[in-house]
Amino acid sequence: IEEPLLFERDSEGRCGVDLPAPPKAKNRLGTNARKGRIGLPGISEPEIVRHFTRLSQKNYAIDTGLYPLGSCTMKHNPRLNEKMARLAGFADIHPLQPVSTVQGALAVIDQLAHWLKVLTGMPAVAMSPAAGAHGELCGMMAIRAAHQAKGETRNKVLVAESAHGTNPATAAACGFTVEAVPANARGRVDLAALKAQLGPDVAAVMLTNPNTCGLFETEIREISDAVHAAGAYFYCDGANFNAIVGRVRPADLGVDVMHINLHKTFSTPHGGGGPGAGPVVLAAALAPFAPLPWVVHGKNGFEVLEKAEGAATQALGRLKGFHGQMGMFVRALAYMMSHGADGLRQVASDAVLNANYVLAGLKDDLTAPFEGPCMHEALFDDRFLKDTGVTTLDVAKALIDEGFHPMTMYFPLVVHGALLIEPTETESKATLDRFIGVLKALAAEAREGKVDKFRAAPTLTPRRRLDETSAARQPVLRWKPEEPARTAAE
Amino acid sequence: IEEPLLFERDSEGRCGVDLPAPPKAKNRLGTNARKGRIGLPGISEPEIVRHFTRLSQKNYAIDTGLYPLGSCTMKHNPRLNEKMARLAGFADIHPLQPVSTVQGALAVIDQLAHWLKVLTGMPAVAMSPAAGAHGELCGMMAIRAAHQAKGETRNKVLVAESAHGTNPATAAACGFTVEAVPANARGRVDLAALKAQLGPDVAAVMLTNPNTCGLFETEIREISDAVHAAGAYFYCDGANFNAIVGRVRPADLGVDVMHINLHKTFSTPHGGGGPGAGPVVLAAALAPFAPLPWVVHGKNGFEVLEKAEGAATQALGRLKGFHGQMGMFVRALAYMMSHGADGLRQVASDAVLNANYVLAGLKDDLTAPFEGPCMHEALFDDRFLKDTGVTTLDVAKALIDEGFHPMTMYFPLVVHGALLIEPTETESKATLDRFIGVLKALAAEAREGKVDKFRAAPTLTPRRRLDETSAARQPVLRWKPEEPARTAAE
Amino acid sequence: MLVAIGVPSVDALFRDVPKAAWRDEPFDLPPHQGELEVERALARLAAQNVPAGSVPSFLGAGAYRHHVPATVDHIIQRGEFMTSYTPYQPEVTQGTLQYLFEFQTQVALITGMDVANASMYDGASATAEAVMMANRVTRRSRAVLSGGLHPHYRETTETNARFAGVTIVAADPHPEADEDLAALIDDKTSCVVVQNPDFFGRIRDYSALAAAAHAKGALLVVVVSEIVSLGAITPPGEMGADIVAAEGQSIGNPLTFGGPHVGLFATRDKYVRQMPGRLVGQTVDADGRRGWVLTLSTREQHIRREKATSNICTNSGLCALAFTIHMSLLGEIGFTGLAEINHAHASLLAEKLESVPGVTVLNDSFFNEFTMALPKPAADVVEALVGHGVLAGVPVSRLYPDRPELKNLLLVAATETNTEADMDTFAAKLQEVLR
Amino acid sequence: MLVAIGVPSVDALFRDVPKAAWRDEPFDLPPHQGELEVERALARLAAQNVPAGSVPSFLGAGAYRHHVPATVDHIIQRGEFMTSYTPYQPEVTQGTLQYLFEFQTQVALITGMDVANASMYDGASATAEAVMMANRVTRRSRAVLSGGLHPHYRETTETNARFAGVTIVAADPHPEADEDLAALIDDKTSCVVVQNPDFFGRIRDYSALAAAAHAKGALLVVVVSEIVSLGAITPPGEMGADIVAAEGQSIGNPLTFGGPHVGLFATRDKYVRQMPGRLVGQTVDADGRRGWVLTLSTREQHIRREKATSNICTNSGLCALAFTIHMSLLGEIGFTGLAEINHAHASLLAEKLESVPGVTVLNDSFFNEFTMALPKPAADVVEALVGHGVLAGVPVSRLYPDRPELKNLLLVAATETNTEADMDTFAAKLQEVLR
């Protein structure tokens, strides 16, 4: 069934809310009152519930099936966390209430910070970044501020070739020039190349570990030592922290700064693209530069430092309004408390176990570019599709018709036609077995030359393949009313 | 995608909850502790969320589309009501807490009772019945108790031919014998026949008004006068009260007792078959017999009479545990407060308008057995299918493939192959137009002889027509583990 | 729309209504209000109640405060479940039908019975229906009720019986003496109804009573008002029960002042066609694929009208769904584990309260609820403890006001939701009040 | 599973981790807890806060307490929305894509702009991105900020600017004087950033400023921190704005201590390829049916890496959905009606507070928030009023501690959620505290 746009519905003069009459009071708007209609449709509440319910049914989600997007960590989102975030004591407090009236909220921030610091071994954490990329921005700013405080001008940042696109984008947003560090044949950073690139102009090196090939950087200590010896800082992209949480502390690997995607490792929902939260843990050398606000212990409980003064004199400034993503903090803390120190270890173990099970199950049918074991995700390239006429994209779309969301495609860039599969710890063996079986069958069909089937896929979805090229060439980014002229002609 | 039963899932030793360890304490269970396994599967929380989410997607619901089940009144269920029912002050109170600690709950019962009394014009209401049929039981018991109190033995109940099946079943459950009252050619009760049936052995007459043909009983006053003259009581089935709420008070029609389905007229959700709530309004003559408990105004606020003594000496007893369906009361009261006296009138007007619009739109293509205007639902018979080979059932199933839930079929019994359509007030004209269009097209296809298409329908659903006969012949009412013998043989 | 219908006004559509009964003005009730105002008004009423979770609370007597996982309420609110009707059109309601089939299976498993229906209004009305069913099966109309049956269940059964012309023989309630129900069974008796754990919390083996009943051609009906107990004690099916009527609220459903709750009803295969209520059965569709339908509807009122097994048309669908989800989450380990914690908490509480001077626990055995004798009227003690911020339990006199011999008895329950600190508070305050 | 993989233990899979960094024992953190216990612990923390809805509350300054219809939170919790990812696979995420397209349209309509993106983190970060975008469009790097810009927005912009090498010229905040921003624009200026209503609540016509900026080749960025105002005042698009950065929290989203909120971002068609953030566009599928996809991704970091328009990878999806649903429910009548009530409440409140001796309202115009001068430091007054159970507003000194000339100023907001009784309480208690 087709679902029209809200703006295309029968709507004459309806309203889905019932507002009280305004009291009589003087109009003090001044001379800038709105004139003319906005153009919003008026639709009844039942129709709106139905509209969005039907739209929701056009979505795939963790709640409907496996979502094996490598590097995105689509794990189960416990409903307890949702319930906790909606307690009036968290959801209905204003960010600028007197601090005496929000001590519990500040305690949540403080407790979450404590968990993050212990789990990473780092002495400080900046809580306000709103998402992973925002956390990267925060981390790179802290690095820049630290160099500036030392009177150093270092303008170059080395970024691993396999890095998420946000890494170079972030470095550029902070005014750095970016240089790629190549990968070696084992899918890790090429240590010799890195050493050659390091120098007095390098402010930082940005790596992901486990990296985006799903591999642990075996020479991580050698890397961090080299970075430090060169006077640079080691930024670790924390997107894959879920592979080692409770098992390995980034501080013990020589990491100076790392963001943590609460929506990946700590299960806050992805929400169709946000909101996220990206707290950043900082080594002692970078801690003084953490952005405002800071939550600190004071005489009368928690206090909030909102200006660059006192202990926060070197703070790098402010990254967003208010205190950060409180709603996400509550969810993440609920997750941590539910799992505990023991449960979080188990998370990492199960995530790695599941990924290796997929790798083992598929390595004979697909082609794995690097030797295992992998960490939380299994990487394949498209050599198994060679000469079949079928592409990575085709496989992904065919998977949709089998009832599964595709894996991450064409990333990381270091292998050709990448297929990056991350099952996460919350999937059962039965689900993985079914997924492996389907992929094996698809690989066989590709070998058998069923190109047409692949090209046509998906066929069982609300829409078939969409024309992205024309969408970008002639962008239609909003609904517009039909031209009055045309309406009149009809 | 097929969804296995919970019991068929991979489950070795899992558990979807995390319980604290029990404290050390003496075992005082005695000698009857459970031995042996129960046989419940153990499944993780993510798998369970997915299981039930997927099951939900196999359901049609008001939230997904028009649900025009005549006599069932499937209207929009506002989410505000759900939110209110979940306030801790309502959801987390024990029914036997000291009354001083539940004054707000008793106030809800009292306020809802007030609304019901004013809307029906009746002086009393019994709140505890758990559903419509339960309310009928309550009403018929009150009638029997009243006759007994007068020392009369009247054992016969007259029930309209068009009545819901619950009416005769209820009368029988109270030990009455049941006699049907025929309908006349206008789809109303045959007054002359009724008068002839009335006599000193008749305890009550049970009618629905508007009746199940969707028609208002034009001679309702004459009927009630005759019933009263014969010393009997007039039980009105309130299932269709939504057609006249805010417009007509049953008391003004001579009704002595009527149940009210809160899930029909007052929008509490049907929930796939319950829970409902069926308060019963009572005339003064029947009020003393209302079942326990009674909520009354006392010196220190509200009090609860739980025994047949004092004011409640003649109470007919108890119909269920505790106080009735509190959760439903809160929802219904929220609905009433939202609509107000003015909004409830509008509900009736819009419900009747929508039904007549459907009647007008379809009367040339389908066959209407009685002349309009109708009230809240439009009745058709199957004359329009004569000689087509297509049945009412076929039309209903074909409607499913067009994205609509079928109307009520083969009820009321007074017309052949009935199709009873109730759109309710919460549907938009656009939706009704689409529904009318689809039914017109189906009628045309039936006339064109497309029998095969009808017989095959539905084809777009998770299941096609199901074999109800074999289900009843060899009932399989629960999952059972496979026979060990067979497992061993495999 | 009026033009299409051909009337000048909506009021014209109501022309069949007698003039004298037509009301042109709104009734004397408040006008409509916005969400904000309704929410404010109802929140004010809610605030006039003391939520059981806001204070140490130990009430049971047929309604128990358990922890319901957040997942349960999340799923039952999905519109596809909540705003669907009774699954009369199975092709588009396989979701509802499958969970009800799963529910029936779960109920059968935990009660140890062959088969269960798709739920009833509550435990009390299920008990009344069990007696009616026993009458149909045995073609007799005399039922014997234990004094240990929950008073609301007894009263509900008596009310139904009175109007259906059934004789009820009810033993007196007694918290300590064992009753000889076998002696009350005669060859007109359709059934004997017992509760386990009984109203006073005692756990009994009814196997001998089952044999005695069967010997006289009567059925044994076993009632369970705290379903969690079945995770720890012998299920009725293993004691020879013919019908089980139970209250399922404890699994998945909040207290909600006593309703809606969910009645469970199970029996033996051979009696299934006399069972009241909805039933879901397995079948196949036109393509031979497994599916589910409402079945055996020839027992029901919409087919058999006055000959139906009962007048019940609704089950407690959404509450049954909550039960099914919670039970699925628990599974074997969780359900038995939950029972274990409940018993341990109650045992610990009993120990603490027994140490209060003047207090005696009367039970020789119990699950998560027991009866204490106090040195003064229990209702007064409970009222006094409200002032100390403790909801102390249910005075037996609340349910048996007419039996002075029970007036010092207090029913006390503990579940997994009670902390040891709560228990200590209770014991300390009780001691203070009794001093 | 280990057998299939061919390792003896899960730990063996971690063999690439350096021994020195491998931790065999759990960390020094609490062990796992059940739902019941977690819920109890977090509820205890929640109870240490004073919810704005539990007392008369008049805080604004960029976060506003509005009534969110129950429908909104119901729908956003549907698993298909909440547990879905960024819609990279459009065939199975048309639900997310369509609502984002609807969101973009709503934002464009209410701001009076051509086009909007699929949301940003919040108003402050959107403002910083607006300045960066203006730099890209104009190839300049000097931005002029109004003193009426929310201090958090200014600080965020300054922080970004500092690291990106952008010059910021910021006017001083002043609650009464009109600033001459046109005079600060030179031919190196990329944009001038104003807020409407401004931080002090004043409503301004920026048409002349737009003309002045355009004359110098600079863009006008208009910031809106209370989006409901656009139901009552002239939208930025009609004043010549080139970019609008706004905070959308007021529609559909709770306060939640300041986050997550939802940034709105709109611009002119001609600048769309310089716009940061996600964009959904209309297209057709292989069968020619209308559908939606993420588009213009060549602006984005996963394609262009260090050349991207911004490093932003996430939007505020679920908050944008809440916005879309609430806005749909409101519609034209509701959105303008909501604005009307907000203004009327604020006007009534201003009247009541002005009558308190010593209090002056400084605004010549306002929407739902205004600035009052008090006879003593506003922070002290607010603190004193906490003791009287009133959350009185935001002292300007909370955001400008370093400006003694502002220390007696109090920002006070009223929305549809404030009753007249709340306002009377506020006025009475304020009078008491000032006495």
Coordinates of C-alpha atoms in Angstrom, one line a residue, chain A residues 3-8 13 15-17 19-20 22-23 25-29 32-34 37-41 45 48-49 51-52 55-56 58-63 67 69 72 74 77 79-80 82-84 86 88-98 100-105 107-108 111 115 118-119 130-131 133-134 137 141 144-145 148 161 163 165-166 168-170 172-175 188 216 218 220 243 246-249 253 269-275 306-307 316-328 334 337-342 345 349 352-354 356-357 360 372-373 375 397 400 405-406 409 413 429 458 461-467 470-473 475-479, chain D residues 1-2 4-5 10-11 13-18 21-27 29-33 35 38-39 41-43 45-46 48-53 59-63 65 71 73 75-87 89-96 98-99 101-102 104-106 108-110 113-115 121-122 124 152 155-156 159-160 162-164 203-205 230 232-235 239 254-260 272-273 280-287 289-293 295-296 301 305-306 311 313-319 325 327-338 340-341 343-345 347-348 350 354 361 365-366 382-383 386 391 394 398-399 401:
Chain A
E3 CA 1.6 6.0 1.8
P4 CA 1.1 9.6 0.5
L5 CA 3.1 12.4 2.0
L6 CA 1.6 14.3 4.9
F7 CA 1.2 17.3 2.6
E8 CA -0.8 15.3 0.1
G13 CA -9.0 22.7 8.6
C15 CA -6.0 19.7 13.8
G16 CA -4.5 16.7 15.6
V17 CA -4.3 18.5 19.0
L19 CA -5.3 23.4 22.7
P20 CA -6.8 25.4 25.5
P22 CA -5.4 31.6 25.2
P23 CA -6.0 34.0 28.1
A25 CA -3.6 39.5 27.3
K26 CA -2.0 42.4 25.6
N27 CA -0.2 41.7 22.3
R28 CA 3.4 42.5 22.8
L29 CA 4.8 40.9 19.7
N32 CA 6.9 41.6 13.3
A33 CA 3.8 39.4 13.6
R34 CA 3.5 36.7 11.0
R37 CA -0.3 31.0 5.9
I38 CA 2.7 28.7 6.5
G39 CA 1.3 25.9 4.4
L40 CA 1.2 23.1 7.0
P41 CA -1.5 20.5 6.4
E45 CA -4.7 12.3 15.2
I48 CA -1.3 10.6 11.9
V49 CA -0.9 7.5 14.0
H51 CA 0.6 7.4 8.7
F52 CA 3.6 6.9 10.9
L55 CA 5.8 4.3 7.5
S56 CA 7.5 2.3 10.3
K58 CA 8.6 0.1 5.6
N59 CA 11.7 -0.1 7.8
Y60 CA 14.1 -2.8 8.7
A61 CA 15.4 -2.7 12.2
I62 CA 17.2 -4.6 14.9
D63 CA 13.8 -5.4 16.3
Y67 CA 21.5 -5.9 11.1
L69 CA 26.5 -3.5 9.4
C72 CA 28.1 0.4 12.9
M74 CA 23.7 -2.7 15.5
N77 CA 18.6 -1.9 22.5
R79 CA 13.8 -1.4 26.7
L80 CA 14.8 -0.9 30.3
E82 CA 14.2 3.6 27.3
K83 CA 12.1 3.4 30.4
M84 CA 14.8 4.9 32.6
R86 CA 11.8 8.7 30.5
A88 CA 10.5 12.7 34.9
G89 CA 13.6 13.2 37.1
F90 CA 15.7 12.9 33.9
A91 CA 13.4 13.8 31.0
D92 CA 11.7 16.8 32.6
I93 CA 14.6 18.8 34.0
H94 CA 15.8 22.1 32.5
P95 CA 19.5 22.3 31.8
L96 CA 19.8 25.7 33.5
Q97 CA 17.9 24.8 36.7
P98 CA 19.8 25.7 39.9
S100 CA 20.9 22.2 43.8
T101 CA 17.8 20.9 41.9
V102 CA 19.6 18.6 39.5
Q103 CA 22.1 16.8 41.7
G104 CA 20.8 13.4 40.5
A105 CA 21.4 14.4 36.9
A107 CA 25.5 12.2 39.5
V108 CA 24.5 10.3 36.4
Q111 CA 28.9 7.9 37.4
W115 CA 32.6 3.8 34.2
V118 CA 37.8 2.8 34.5
L119 CA 37.0 0.9 31.3
A130 CA 26.9 14.8 20.7
A131 CA 28.0 12.0 18.5
A133 CA 32.3 12.6 14.8
H134 CA 31.6 15.3 17.3
L137 CA 36.3 17.0 16.7
M141 CA 40.7 20.2 19.2
R144 CA 45.6 21.2 18.9
A145 CA 45.1 23.2 22.1
Q148 CA 49.3 25.5 21.2
E161 CA 44.2 4.5 5.1
A163 CA 40.0 5.0 8.7
G165 CA 35.8 9.1 6.6
T166 CA 35.1 11.2 9.6
P168 CA 40.2 13.0 7.9
A169 CA 37.1 15.3 7.8
T170 CA 37.6 16.1 11.5
A172 CA 40.5 19.1 8.3
A173 CA 37.7 20.8 10.3
C174 CA 40.4 21.6 12.9
G175 CA 42.6 23.2 10.3
R188 CA 47.4 -3.4 9.8
F216 CA 43.6 -5.8 16.2
T218 CA 49.3 -6.1 16.7
I220 CA 49.9 -1.0 18.6
A243 CA 35.3 -5.6 20.6
G246 CA 36.2 -5.0 29.7
R247 CA 39.2 -6.8 28.3
V248 CA 41.7 -4.2 27.2
R249 CA 42.1 -0.6 28.4
L253 CA 47.9 0.6 24.4
P269 CA 19.5 3.2 20.0
H270 CA 20.6 4.4 16.6
G271 CA 17.2 5.9 16.0
G272 CA 17.4 5.9 12.2
G273 CA 20.5 8.1 12.3
G274 CA 20.7 9.6 15.8
P275 CA 20.8 11.1 18.3
E306 CA 30.7 26.6 32.6
K307 CA 33.5 29.1 32.0
L316 CA 39.1 24.5 24.8
G317 CA 35.6 26.1 24.8
R318 CA 32.1 24.8 24.2
L319 CA 31.0 22.3 21.6
K320 CA 27.2 22.5 22.0
G321 CA 24.5 23.9 24.1
F322 CA 24.1 22.8 27.7
H323 CA 25.5 19.6 29.1
G324 CA 25.6 17.0 26.4
Q325 CA 23.3 14.1 25.6
M326 CA 21.7 13.5 29.0
G327 CA 19.1 11.2 27.6
M328 CA 21.8 9.0 26.1
A334 CA 21.5 1.6 32.7
M337 CA 24.8 -1.2 35.4
S338 CA 22.8 -4.1 33.9
H339 CA 25.9 -5.7 32.5
G340 CA 28.5 -4.9 35.2
A341 CA 32.2 -5.5 35.0
D342 CA 31.6 -9.1 34.3
R345 CA 33.7 -8.6 29.4
S349 CA 33.9 -12.1 24.1
V352 CA 34.3 -11.6 18.9
L353 CA 33.1 -15.2 19.1
N354 CA 30.1 -14.4 16.8
N356 CA 34.7 -15.4 14.1
Y357 CA 31.9 -17.9 13.7
A360 CA 34.8 -19.5 9.7
G372 CA 42.0 -14.5 11.2
P373 CA 41.1 -14.5 13.9
M375 CA 37.8 -9.2 16.3
K397 CA 20.6 -6.3 -2.4
I400 CA 17.5 -8.1 1.4
H405 CA 19.8 -6.3 6.1
P406 CA 23.0 -6.1 4.1
M409 CA 29.7 -2.5 1.6
L413 CA 38.6 1.2 1.1
K429 CA 23.7 -19.0 16.9
P458 CA 15.5 -6.6 -4.3
T461 CA 10.6 -4.7 -0.7
P462 CA 8.3 -1.7 -0.6
R463 CA 10.6 -0.2 -3.3
R464 CA 13.1 -1.8 -5.7
R465 CA 16.5 -0.2 -6.4
L466 CA 16.3 3.5 -6.3
D467 CA 17.8 5.9 -8.8
S470 CA 19.0 11.3 -10.8
A471 CA 18.2 12.2 -7.2
A472 CA 21.6 13.9 -6.9
R473 CA 21.5 15.5 -10.3
P475 CA 17.7 17.3 -6.2
V476 CA 14.1 17.4 -4.9
L477 CA 14.5 17.9 -1.2
R478 CA 11.1 18.9 -0.1
W479 CA 7.5 18.7 -1.1
Chain D
M1 CA 30.9 -22.6 17.9
L2 CA 34.5 -22.8 19.0
A4 CA 33.6 -24.5 14.0
I5 CA 36.2 -21.8 14.4
V10 CA 37.2 -17.5 23.2
D11 CA 40.3 -16.0 24.8
L13 CA 40.6 -15.3 19.5
F14 CA 42.2 -12.3 21.3
R15 CA 45.7 -13.6 20.6
D16 CA 46.6 -10.4 18.7
V17 CA 46.3 -8.3 21.9
P18 CA 49.6 -7.6 23.5
A21 CA 47.4 -5.0 27.8
W22 CA 45.3 -8.1 28.4
R23 CA 43.2 -8.0 31.5
D24 CA 42.2 -11.4 32.8
E25 CA 40.2 -10.1 35.8
P26 CA 37.1 -8.0 35.7
F27 CA 37.7 -4.3 36.2
L29 CA 33.4 -1.8 38.7
P30 CA 30.2 -3.3 40.1
P31 CA 29.0 -6.6 38.9
H32 CA 25.9 -7.0 36.7
Q33 CA 22.5 -6.3 38.3
E35 CA 16.4 -4.9 35.9
V38 CA 19.0 -1.0 38.1
E39 CA 15.6 0.5 38.0
A41 CA 19.2 2.7 41.6
L42 CA 18.4 5.0 38.7
A43 CA 15.0 5.9 40.1
L45 CA 19.0 9.3 41.2
A46 CA 16.1 10.7 39.3
Q48 CA 17.3 13.7 43.5
N49 CA 16.2 16.1 40.8
V50 CA 13.3 18.5 40.8
P51 CA 11.3 17.9 37.6
A52 CA 10.3 21.2 36.0
G53 CA 6.7 19.9 35.8
L59 CA 13.0 28.6 32.5
G60 CA 13.8 29.1 28.9
A61 CA 17.0 30.5 27.4
G62 CA 17.1 28.0 24.6
A63 CA 15.2 25.1 26.1
R65 CA 9.1 23.0 28.5
T71 CA 1.2 10.1 20.4
D73 CA 6.5 9.3 22.3
I75 CA 5.4 6.3 17.8
I76 CA 9.1 7.1 18.2
Q77 CA 9.4 4.1 20.4
R78 CA 8.3 1.7 17.7
G79 CA 11.2 -0.6 17.1
E80 CA 11.2 -0.1 13.4
F81 CA 12.1 3.5 13.9
M82 CA 14.1 3.4 17.1
T83 CA 16.3 0.5 16.3
S84 CA 17.0 1.2 12.7
Y85 CA 20.2 2.7 11.3
T86 CA 20.9 5.6 9.0
P87 CA 19.0 4.7 5.9
Q89 CA 19.8 0.9 2.2
P90 CA 16.8 2.8 0.9
E91 CA 14.8 -0.2 -0.2
V92 CA 14.3 -1.3 3.4
T93 CA 14.3 2.2 5.1
Q94 CA 11.6 4.1 3.1
G95 CA 9.9 4.8 6.5
T96 CA 12.9 6.7 7.8
Q98 CA 9.9 9.5 4.0
Y99 CA 9.6 11.1 7.4
F101 CA 11.7 14.3 3.7
E102 CA 8.5 15.4 5.5
Q104 CA 12.8 18.8 5.7
T105 CA 9.6 20.2 4.1
Q106 CA 8.2 21.2 7.5
A108 CA 11.5 24.8 5.1
L109 CA 7.9 25.9 5.4
I110 CA 8.1 27.3 8.9
M113 CA 13.4 29.0 3.3
D114 CA 13.8 26.9 0.2
V115 CA 15.4 23.8 1.6
Y121 CA 22.9 18.0 16.8
D122 CA 21.4 21.1 18.2
A124 CA 24.3 25.8 19.0
H152 CA 26.1 28.9 24.2
E155 CA 30.7 30.1 22.4
T156 CA 30.2 27.0 20.2
T159 CA 35.3 27.3 19.6
N160 CA 34.9 26.0 16.1
R162 CA 39.2 29.2 16.8
F163 CA 40.4 25.8 15.5
A164 CA 39.4 26.5 11.9
I203 CA 11.7 40.4 18.2
R204 CA 13.4 42.3 15.3
D205 CA 13.0 42.8 11.6
L230 CA 7.7 31.0 14.1
A232 CA 3.6 34.0 15.5
I233 CA 6.4 36.1 13.9
T234 CA 7.8 36.8 10.5
P235 CA 9.9 33.9 9.4
M239 CA 13.6 38.9 6.0
P254 CA 11.4 16.9 26.3
L255 CA 13.9 19.1 28.1
T256 CA 16.1 16.1 29.1
F257 CA 18.6 18.4 30.8
G258 CA 19.6 19.9 27.5
G259 CA 20.1 16.9 25.3
P260 CA 19.5 15.2 22.9
V272 CA 22.4 23.5 -1.1
R273 CA 25.7 21.9 -2.2
V280 CA 16.9 13.1 1.7
G281 CA 15.9 13.5 -1.9
Q282 CA 13.0 12.2 -4.0
T283 CA 13.6 9.8 -6.8
V284 CA 12.1 6.8 -8.5
D285 CA 12.8 3.1 -8.2
A286 CA 13.5 0.5 -10.9
D287 CA 9.7 0.2 -11.4
R289 CA 7.6 4.4 -8.4
R290 CA 8.3 7.4 -6.3
G291 CA 10.8 6.8 -3.4
W292 CA 13.4 8.5 -1.3
V293 CA 17.1 8.2 -0.9
T295 CA 21.4 12.3 -1.6
L296 CA 24.1 14.8 -2.4
Q301 CA 32.8 12.8 4.8
R305 CA 36.8 12.6 3.5
E306 CA 38.9 15.6 4.3
N311 CA 32.6 16.1 9.6
C313 CA 28.0 11.8 10.2
T314 CA 24.9 11.6 12.4
N315 CA 21.8 13.7 12.5
S316 CA 19.3 13.7 15.3
G317 CA 17.0 11.2 13.6
L318 CA 14.7 10.2 16.3
C319 CA 14.3 13.7 17.7
I325 CA 5.0 13.9 14.3
M327 CA 4.3 19.3 13.9
S328 CA 2.0 17.0 11.9
L329 CA -0.4 16.9 14.8
L330 CA -0.4 20.6 15.2
G331 CA -0.7 21.5 11.5
E332 CA -1.3 25.1 10.4
I333 CA -4.0 25.7 13.0
G334 CA -2.3 24.1 15.9
F335 CA 1.2 25.5 15.3
T336 CA -0.1 29.1 15.0
G337 CA -2.5 28.4 17.9
L338 CA 0.3 27.1 20.1
E340 CA -0.7 32.4 20.2
I341 CA -1.1 30.7 23.6
H343 CA 2.6 34.6 23.7
A344 CA -0.6 35.2 25.6
H345 CA 0.7 33.3 28.6
S347 CA 2.2 38.5 28.2
L348 CA 0.0 37.7 31.1
A350 CA 4.8 39.9 32.3
E354 CA 5.6 44.0 36.3
V361 CA 10.4 44.2 32.1
S365 CA 8.6 43.3 22.2
F366 CA 8.8 39.6 23.0
V382 CA 16.4 32.4 41.8
E383 CA 18.1 30.5 44.6
V386 CA 13.9 27.4 44.9
L391 CA 11.9 27.6 39.4
V394 CA 17.4 31.8 34.1
R398 CA 24.4 32.0 34.7
L399 CA 25.5 32.4 31.1
P401 CA 29.1 35.4 34.8

